[in-house]
Amino acid sequence: MKLYYAPTSPYVRKIMILVKETGQEADVELINVATTPLAADPKLLAANPLAKIPALERPDGPTLYDSRVIAAYLDARGGDQLYPSGARRWDTLTLEATADGIMEAAVLMTYEARLRPEEKQMPEWVEGQWSKIERAIATLNTRWMSNLQGPLDMGQIGVACALAYVDFRHGSREWRRGNDGLAAWFKEFESRESMVKTAPPMG
């Protein structure tokens, strides 16, 4: 299988951590692509008409895209380790969706600064995206800590990748302030080998 990726994408990082945690590294070839909404990589376009990463090219079926689709596929292939059955499954899926929402808002903030001409940027729009992140993080801190501290699942991986991306691109926003429980959880989780080995390049 071929995984189209960029090392700074939090959506890609979710998949790379899943691959490591489920022991599928030897089965996944990484194809590095440089793509933005304004300039799609031709290799990626051939695999995913939406030109988004990650995209997983399979030998026995169409290319999969959207990180949650890829995560579900690879987890099933790896023995159903990260999506629990029963009532907890819905909590895991909700946590993963919350994490993806944080990522989306943080990526949009990054694009606004990097891709839009300065005279056309909307600070109030950026702050609207940050408000989504703040609310989601506060909810994780007050509502979801028992789930985050349970057995490893895809919700935890997603949340860790989302928080790490906020640190990476928007560290000056100091999301930890007032979220002590979540900050303590993340400090421990980010020391996992799979997190350390998938950290984005700095600079």
PDB file of C-alpha atoms in Angstrom:
ATOM      1  CA  MET A   1       0.000   0.000   0.000  1.00  0.00           C
ATOM      2  CA  LYS A   2       1.052   3.588  -0.629  1.00  0.00           C
ATOM      3  CA  LEU A   3       0.241   6.397   1.798  1.00  0.00           C
ATOM      4  CA  TYR A   4       0.347   9.880   0.292  1.00  0.00           C
ATOM      5  CA  TYR A   5       1.467  12.153   3.093  1.00  0.00           C
ATOM      6  CA  ALA A   6       3.175  15.317   4.267  1.00  0.00           C
ATOM      7  CA  PRO A   7       5.116  15.157   7.537  1.00  0.00           C
ATOM      8  CA  THR A   8       3.490  18.291   8.991  1.00  0.00           C
ATOM      9  CA  SER A   9      -0.141  17.193   8.474  1.00  0.00           C
ATOM     10  CA  PRO A  10      -1.945  16.251  11.714  1.00  0.00           C
ATOM     11  CA  TYR A  11      -4.385  14.084   9.737  1.00  0.00           C
ATOM     12  CA  VAL A  12      -1.471  12.137   8.287  1.00  0.00           C
ATOM     13  CA  ARG A  13       0.139  11.842  11.697  1.00  0.00           C
ATOM     14  CA  LYS A  14      -2.960  10.073  13.025  1.00  0.00           C
ATOM     15  CA  ILE A  15      -2.541   7.409  10.364  1.00  0.00           C
ATOM     16  CA  MET A  16       1.198   7.045  10.843  1.00  0.00           C
ATOM     17  CA  ILE A  17       0.707   6.521  14.582  1.00  0.00           C
ATOM     18  CA  LEU A  18      -2.011   3.941  13.927  1.00  0.00           C
ATOM     19  CA  VAL A  19       0.304   2.121  11.522  1.00  0.00           C
ATOM     20  CA  LYS A  20       3.053   2.016  14.149  1.00  0.00           C
ATOM     21  CA  GLU A  21       0.765   1.033  17.029  1.00  0.00           C
ATOM     22  CA  THR A  22      -0.760  -1.840  15.012  1.00  0.00           C
ATOM     23  CA  GLY A  23       2.508  -3.115  13.548  1.00  0.00           C
ATOM     24  CA  GLN A  24       1.797  -2.409   9.870  1.00  0.00           C
ATOM     25  CA  GLU A  25       4.828  -0.268   9.019  1.00  0.00           C
ATOM     26  CA  ALA A  26       6.283  -2.830   6.617  1.00  0.00           C
ATOM     27  CA  ASP A  27       3.059  -2.817   4.609  1.00  0.00           C
ATOM     28  CA  VAL A  28       2.840   0.941   4.008  1.00  0.00           C
ATOM     29  CA  GLU A  29       5.095   2.875   1.632  1.00  0.00           C
ATOM     30  CA  LEU A  30       5.189   6.619   2.303  1.00  0.00           C
ATOM     31  CA  ILE A  31       4.846   8.930  -0.714  1.00  0.00           C
ATOM     32  CA  ASN A  32       5.756  12.499   0.243  1.00  0.00           C
ATOM     33  CA  VAL A  33       3.706  15.145  -1.575  1.00  0.00           C
ATOM     34  CA  ALA A  34       3.626  18.931  -1.390  1.00  0.00           C
ATOM     35  CA  THR A  35       0.067  20.156  -1.773  1.00  0.00           C
ATOM     36  CA  THR A  36      -2.105  23.118  -0.778  1.00  0.00           C
ATOM     37  CA  PRO A  37      -5.626  24.229  -1.752  1.00  0.00           C
ATOM     38  CA  LEU A  38      -3.951  26.550  -4.267  1.00  0.00           C
ATOM     39  CA  ALA A  39      -1.468  24.073  -5.752  1.00  0.00           C
ATOM     40  CA  ALA A  40      -2.298  20.366  -5.805  1.00  0.00           C
ATOM     41  CA  ASP A  41       0.445  17.791  -6.285  1.00  0.00           C
ATOM     42  CA  PRO A  42      -0.164  15.874  -9.555  1.00  0.00           C
ATOM     43  CA  LYS A  43       0.638  12.530  -7.929  1.00  0.00           C
ATOM     44  CA  LEU A  44      -1.934  13.188  -5.238  1.00  0.00           C
ATOM     45  CA  LEU A  45      -4.557  14.346  -7.741  1.00  0.00           C
ATOM     46  CA  ALA A  46      -4.213  11.050  -9.560  1.00  0.00           C
ATOM     47  CA  ALA A  47      -4.954   9.205  -6.315  1.00  0.00           C
ATOM     48  CA  ASN A  48      -7.545  11.514  -4.746  1.00  0.00           C
ATOM     49  CA  PRO A  49      -9.690  13.903  -6.812  1.00  0.00           C
ATOM     50  CA  LEU A  50     -10.076  16.136  -3.733  1.00  0.00           C
ATOM     51  CA  ALA A  51      -6.267  16.503  -3.605  1.00  0.00           C
ATOM     52  CA  LYS A  52      -6.248  16.038   0.172  1.00  0.00           C
ATOM     53  CA  ILE A  53      -3.941  14.030   2.383  1.00  0.00           C
ATOM     54  CA  PRO A  54      -3.780  11.388   3.625  1.00  0.00           C
ATOM     55  CA  ALA A  55      -4.754   9.096   0.768  1.00  0.00           C
ATOM     56  CA  LEU A  56      -4.138   5.342   0.886  1.00  0.00           C
ATOM     57  CA  GLU A  57      -3.603   3.539  -2.405  1.00  0.00           C
ATOM     58  CA  ARG A  58      -4.508  -0.138  -2.178  1.00  0.00           C
ATOM     59  CA  PRO A  59      -3.554  -2.958  -4.570  1.00  0.00           C
ATOM     60  CA  ASP A  60      -7.042  -4.483  -4.400  1.00  0.00           C
ATOM     61  CA  GLY A  61      -9.432  -1.545  -4.505  1.00  0.00           C
ATOM     62  CA  PRO A  62      -9.925   2.193  -5.012  1.00  0.00           C
ATOM     63  CA  THR A  63      -7.727   4.653  -3.165  1.00  0.00           C
ATOM     64  CA  LEU A  64      -9.120   5.519   0.255  1.00  0.00           C
ATOM     65  CA  TYR A  65      -9.211   9.091   1.504  1.00  0.00           C
ATOM     66  CA  ASP A  66     -10.342  11.028   4.555  1.00  0.00           C
ATOM     67  CA  SER A  67      -8.285  10.143   7.590  1.00  0.00           C
ATOM     68  CA  ARG A  68     -11.203   8.545   9.438  1.00  0.00           C
ATOM     69  CA  VAL A  69     -11.931   6.203   6.529  1.00  0.00           C
ATOM     70  CA  ILE A  70      -8.266   5.220   6.296  1.00  0.00           C
ATOM     71  CA  ALA A  71      -8.020   4.767  10.064  1.00  0.00           C
ATOM     72  CA  ALA A  72     -11.061   2.465  10.136  1.00  0.00           C
ATOM     73  CA  TYR A  73      -9.698   0.431   7.224  1.00  0.00           C
ATOM     74  CA  LEU A  74      -6.197   0.016   8.637  1.00  0.00           C
ATOM     75  CA  ASP A  75      -7.478  -0.759  12.114  1.00  0.00           C
ATOM     76  CA  ALA A  76      -9.724  -3.514  10.727  1.00  0.00           C
ATOM     77  CA  ARG A  77      -6.768  -4.821   8.740  1.00  0.00           C
ATOM     78  CA  GLY A  78      -4.600  -4.730  11.876  1.00  0.00           C
ATOM     79  CA  GLY A  79      -7.010  -6.701  14.049  1.00  0.00           C
ATOM     80  CA  ASP A  80      -9.594  -4.189  15.302  1.00  0.00           C
ATOM     81  CA  GLN A  81      -7.422  -2.784  18.071  1.00  0.00           C
ATOM     82  CA  LEU A  82      -8.307   0.919  18.182  1.00  0.00           C
ATOM     83  CA  TYR A  83     -12.093   1.123  17.712  1.00  0.00           C
ATOM     84  CA  PRO A  84     -13.721  -0.632  20.671  1.00  0.00           C
ATOM     85  CA  SER A  85     -17.034  -2.427  20.428  1.00  0.00           C
ATOM     86  CA  GLY A  86     -20.155  -1.638  22.424  1.00  0.00           C
ATOM     87  CA  ALA A  87     -21.082   1.722  23.918  1.00  0.00           C
ATOM     88  CA  ARG A  88     -17.463   2.895  24.154  1.00  0.00           C
ATOM     89  CA  ARG A  89     -17.202   2.801  20.353  1.00  0.00           C
ATOM     90  CA  TRP A  90     -19.428   5.877  20.071  1.00  0.00           C
ATOM     91  CA  ASP A  91     -17.332   7.751  22.605  1.00  0.00           C
ATOM     92  CA  THR A  92     -14.201   6.906  20.611  1.00  0.00           C
ATOM     93  CA  LEU A  93     -15.764   8.081  17.360  1.00  0.00           C
ATOM     94  CA  THR A  94     -16.947  11.316  18.991  1.00  0.00           C
ATOM     95  CA  LEU A  95     -13.481  11.978  20.403  1.00  0.00           C
ATOM     96  CA  GLU A  96     -11.963  11.378  16.979  1.00  0.00           C
ATOM     97  CA  ALA A  97     -14.474  13.767  15.391  1.00  0.00           C
ATOM     98  CA  THR A  98     -13.682  16.399  18.032  1.00  0.00           C
ATOM     99  CA  ALA A  99      -9.980  16.010  17.326  1.00  0.00           C
ATOM    100  CA  ASP A 100     -10.554  16.364  13.586  1.00  0.00           C
ATOM    101  CA  GLY A 101     -12.569  19.526  14.239  1.00  0.00           C
ATOM    102  CA  ILE A 102      -9.672  21.012  16.186  1.00  0.00           C
ATOM    103  CA  MET A 103      -7.303  20.081  13.377  1.00  0.00           C
ATOM    104  CA  GLU A 104      -9.554  21.608  10.734  1.00  0.00           C
ATOM    105  CA  ALA A 105      -9.839  24.927  12.570  1.00  0.00           C
ATOM    106  CA  ALA A 106      -6.093  25.035  13.262  1.00  0.00           C
ATOM    107  CA  VAL A 107      -5.215  24.227   9.632  1.00  0.00           C
ATOM    108  CA  LEU A 108      -7.589  26.937   8.395  1.00  0.00           C
ATOM    109  CA  MET A 109      -5.882  29.432  10.693  1.00  0.00           C
ATOM    110  CA  THR A 110      -2.542  28.390   9.217  1.00  0.00           C
ATOM    111  CA  TYR A 111      -3.804  28.734   5.646  1.00  0.00           C
ATOM    112  CA  GLU A 112      -5.219  32.177   6.341  1.00  0.00           C
ATOM    113  CA  ALA A 113      -1.789  33.420   7.375  1.00  0.00           C
ATOM    114  CA  ARG A 114       0.243  31.549   4.776  1.00  0.00           C
ATOM    115  CA  LEU A 115      -1.905  31.529   1.640  1.00  0.00           C
ATOM    116  CA  ARG A 116      -4.105  34.622   1.752  1.00  0.00           C
ATOM    117  CA  PRO A 117      -2.582  38.028   0.925  1.00  0.00           C
ATOM    118  CA  GLU A 118      -2.149  40.071   4.082  1.00  0.00           C
ATOM    119  CA  GLU A 119      -4.546  42.809   2.958  1.00  0.00           C
ATOM    120  CA  LYS A 120      -7.306  40.206   2.489  1.00  0.00           C
ATOM    121  CA  GLN A 121      -6.879  38.367   5.770  1.00  0.00           C
ATOM    122  CA  MET A 122      -9.734  38.482   8.309  1.00  0.00           C
ATOM    123  CA  PRO A 123      -8.517  38.520  11.930  1.00  0.00           C
ATOM    124  CA  GLU A 124     -12.091  38.063  13.176  1.00  0.00           C
ATOM    125  CA  TRP A 125     -12.414  34.905  11.051  1.00  0.00           C
ATOM    126  CA  VAL A 126      -9.169  33.574  12.529  1.00  0.00           C
ATOM    127  CA  GLU A 127     -10.460  34.287  16.023  1.00  0.00           C
ATOM    128  CA  GLY A 128     -13.672  32.458  15.146  1.00  0.00           C
ATOM    129  CA  GLN A 129     -11.629  29.381  14.284  1.00  0.00           C
ATOM    130  CA  TRP A 130      -9.658  29.724  17.512  1.00  0.00           C
ATOM    131  CA  SER A 131     -12.910  29.913  19.486  1.00  0.00           C
ATOM    132  CA  LYS A 132     -13.846  26.481  18.112  1.00  0.00           C
ATOM    133  CA  ILE A 133     -10.513  25.118  19.293  1.00  0.00           C
ATOM    134  CA  GLU A 134     -10.841  26.712  22.731  1.00  0.00           C
ATOM    135  CA  ARG A 135     -14.335  25.300  23.254  1.00  0.00           C
ATOM    136  CA  ALA A 136     -13.330  21.837  22.102  1.00  0.00           C
ATOM    137  CA  ILE A 137     -10.246  21.761  24.328  1.00  0.00           C
ATOM    138  CA  ALA A 138     -12.230  22.957  27.350  1.00  0.00           C
ATOM    139  CA  THR A 139     -14.804  20.228  26.713  1.00  0.00           C
ATOM    140  CA  LEU A 140     -12.085  17.587  26.452  1.00  0.00           C
ATOM    141  CA  ASN A 141     -10.706  18.798  29.781  1.00  0.00           C
ATOM    142  CA  THR A 142     -14.065  18.733  31.597  1.00  0.00           C
ATOM    143  CA  ARG A 143     -15.989  15.920  29.908  1.00  0.00           C
ATOM    144  CA  TRP A 144     -13.633  13.424  28.301  1.00  0.00           C
ATOM    145  CA  MET A 145     -10.711  12.795  30.644  1.00  0.00           C
ATOM    146  CA  SER A 146     -11.936   9.357  31.750  1.00  0.00           C
ATOM    147  CA  ASN A 147     -12.061   8.256  28.107  1.00  0.00           C
ATOM    148  CA  LEU A 148      -8.656   9.716  27.346  1.00  0.00           C
ATOM    149  CA  GLN A 149      -7.165   7.838  30.287  1.00  0.00           C
ATOM    150  CA  GLY A 150      -8.659   4.489  29.249  1.00  0.00           C
ATOM    151  CA  PRO A 151      -7.193   1.827  26.940  1.00  0.00           C
ATOM    152  CA  LEU A 152      -5.523   3.198  23.801  1.00  0.00           C
ATOM    153  CA  ASP A 153      -7.994   3.990  21.030  1.00  0.00           C
ATOM    154  CA  MET A 154      -8.285   6.148  17.946  1.00  0.00           C
ATOM    155  CA  GLY A 155      -9.954   8.956  19.868  1.00  0.00           C
ATOM    156  CA  GLN A 156      -6.880   9.378  22.041  1.00  0.00           C
ATOM    157  CA  ILE A 157      -4.561   9.287  19.033  1.00  0.00           C
ATOM    158  CA  GLY A 158      -6.644  11.919  17.262  1.00  0.00           C
ATOM    159  CA  VAL A 159      -6.740  14.232  20.276  1.00  0.00           C
ATOM    160  CA  ALA A 160      -2.985  13.936  20.798  1.00  0.00           C
ATOM    161  CA  CYS A 161      -2.312  14.766  17.143  1.00  0.00           C
ATOM    162  CA  ALA A 162      -4.688  17.735  17.283  1.00  0.00           C
ATOM    163  CA  LEU A 163      -3.080  19.178  20.407  1.00  0.00           C
ATOM    164  CA  ALA A 164       0.391  18.614  19.004  1.00  0.00           C
ATOM    165  CA  TYR A 165      -0.569  20.487  15.834  1.00  0.00           C
ATOM    166  CA  VAL A 166      -1.919  23.415  17.853  1.00  0.00           C
ATOM    167  CA  ASP A 167       1.441  23.502  19.642  1.00  0.00           C
ATOM    168  CA  PHE A 168       3.286  23.243  16.325  1.00  0.00           C
ATOM    169  CA  ARG A 169       1.480  26.038  14.467  1.00  0.00           C
ATOM    170  CA  HIS A 170      -0.194  28.099  17.188  1.00  0.00           C
ATOM    171  CA  GLY A 171       1.886  27.558  20.300  1.00  0.00           C
ATOM    172  CA  SER A 172       1.633  31.180  21.370  1.00  0.00           C
ATOM    173  CA  ARG A 173      -2.088  30.669  22.007  1.00  0.00           C
ATOM    174  CA  GLU A 174      -1.216  28.614  25.135  1.00  0.00           C
ATOM    175  CA  TRP A 175      -4.077  26.111  25.038  1.00  0.00           C
ATOM    176  CA  ARG A 176      -2.889  24.535  28.320  1.00  0.00           C
ATOM    177  CA  ARG A 177      -3.974  27.521  30.404  1.00  0.00           C
ATOM    178  CA  GLY A 178      -6.986  26.445  32.476  1.00  0.00           C
ATOM    179  CA  ASN A 179      -6.880  22.889  31.095  1.00  0.00           C
ATOM    180  CA  ASP A 180      -4.583  21.249  33.612  1.00  0.00           C
ATOM    181  CA  GLY A 181      -5.973  17.733  33.352  1.00  0.00           C
ATOM    182  CA  LEU A 182      -5.729  17.627  29.579  1.00  0.00           C
ATOM    183  CA  ALA A 183      -2.266  19.178  29.667  1.00  0.00           C
ATOM    184  CA  ALA A 184      -1.041  16.499  32.087  1.00  0.00           C
ATOM    185  CA  TRP A 185      -2.548  13.735  29.955  1.00  0.00           C
ATOM    186  CA  PHE A 186      -0.956  15.108  26.796  1.00  0.00           C
ATOM    187  CA  LYS A 187       2.466  15.444  28.427  1.00  0.00           C
ATOM    188  CA  GLU A 188       2.415  11.723  29.168  1.00  0.00           C
ATOM    189  CA  PHE A 189       0.889  10.671  25.852  1.00  0.00           C
ATOM    190  CA  GLU A 190       3.321  12.630  23.691  1.00  0.00           C
ATOM    191  CA  SER A 191       6.184  10.577  25.147  1.00  0.00           C
ATOM    192  CA  ARG A 192       4.857   7.418  23.460  1.00  0.00           C
ATOM    193  CA  GLU A 193       7.320   6.049  20.927  1.00  0.00           C
ATOM    194  CA  SER A 194       4.785   6.384  18.104  1.00  0.00           C
ATOM    195  CA  MET A 195       4.309  10.080  18.891  1.00  0.00           C
ATOM    196  CA  VAL A 196       8.028  10.766  19.149  1.00  0.00           C
ATOM    197  CA  LYS A 197       8.793   9.034  15.833  1.00  0.00           C
ATOM    198  CA  THR A 198       6.066  10.907  13.944  1.00  0.00           C
ATOM    199  CA  ALA A 199       6.853  14.396  15.219  1.00  0.00           C
ATOM    200  CA  PRO A 200       6.872  16.944  12.377  1.00  0.00           C
ATOM    201  CA  PRO A 201      10.158  18.546  11.362  1.00  0.00           C
ATOM    202  CA  MET A 202      10.713  21.859  13.048  1.00  0.00           C
ATOM    203  CA  GLY A 203      11.403  25.014  11.150  1.00  0.00           C
TER     204      GLY A 203
END
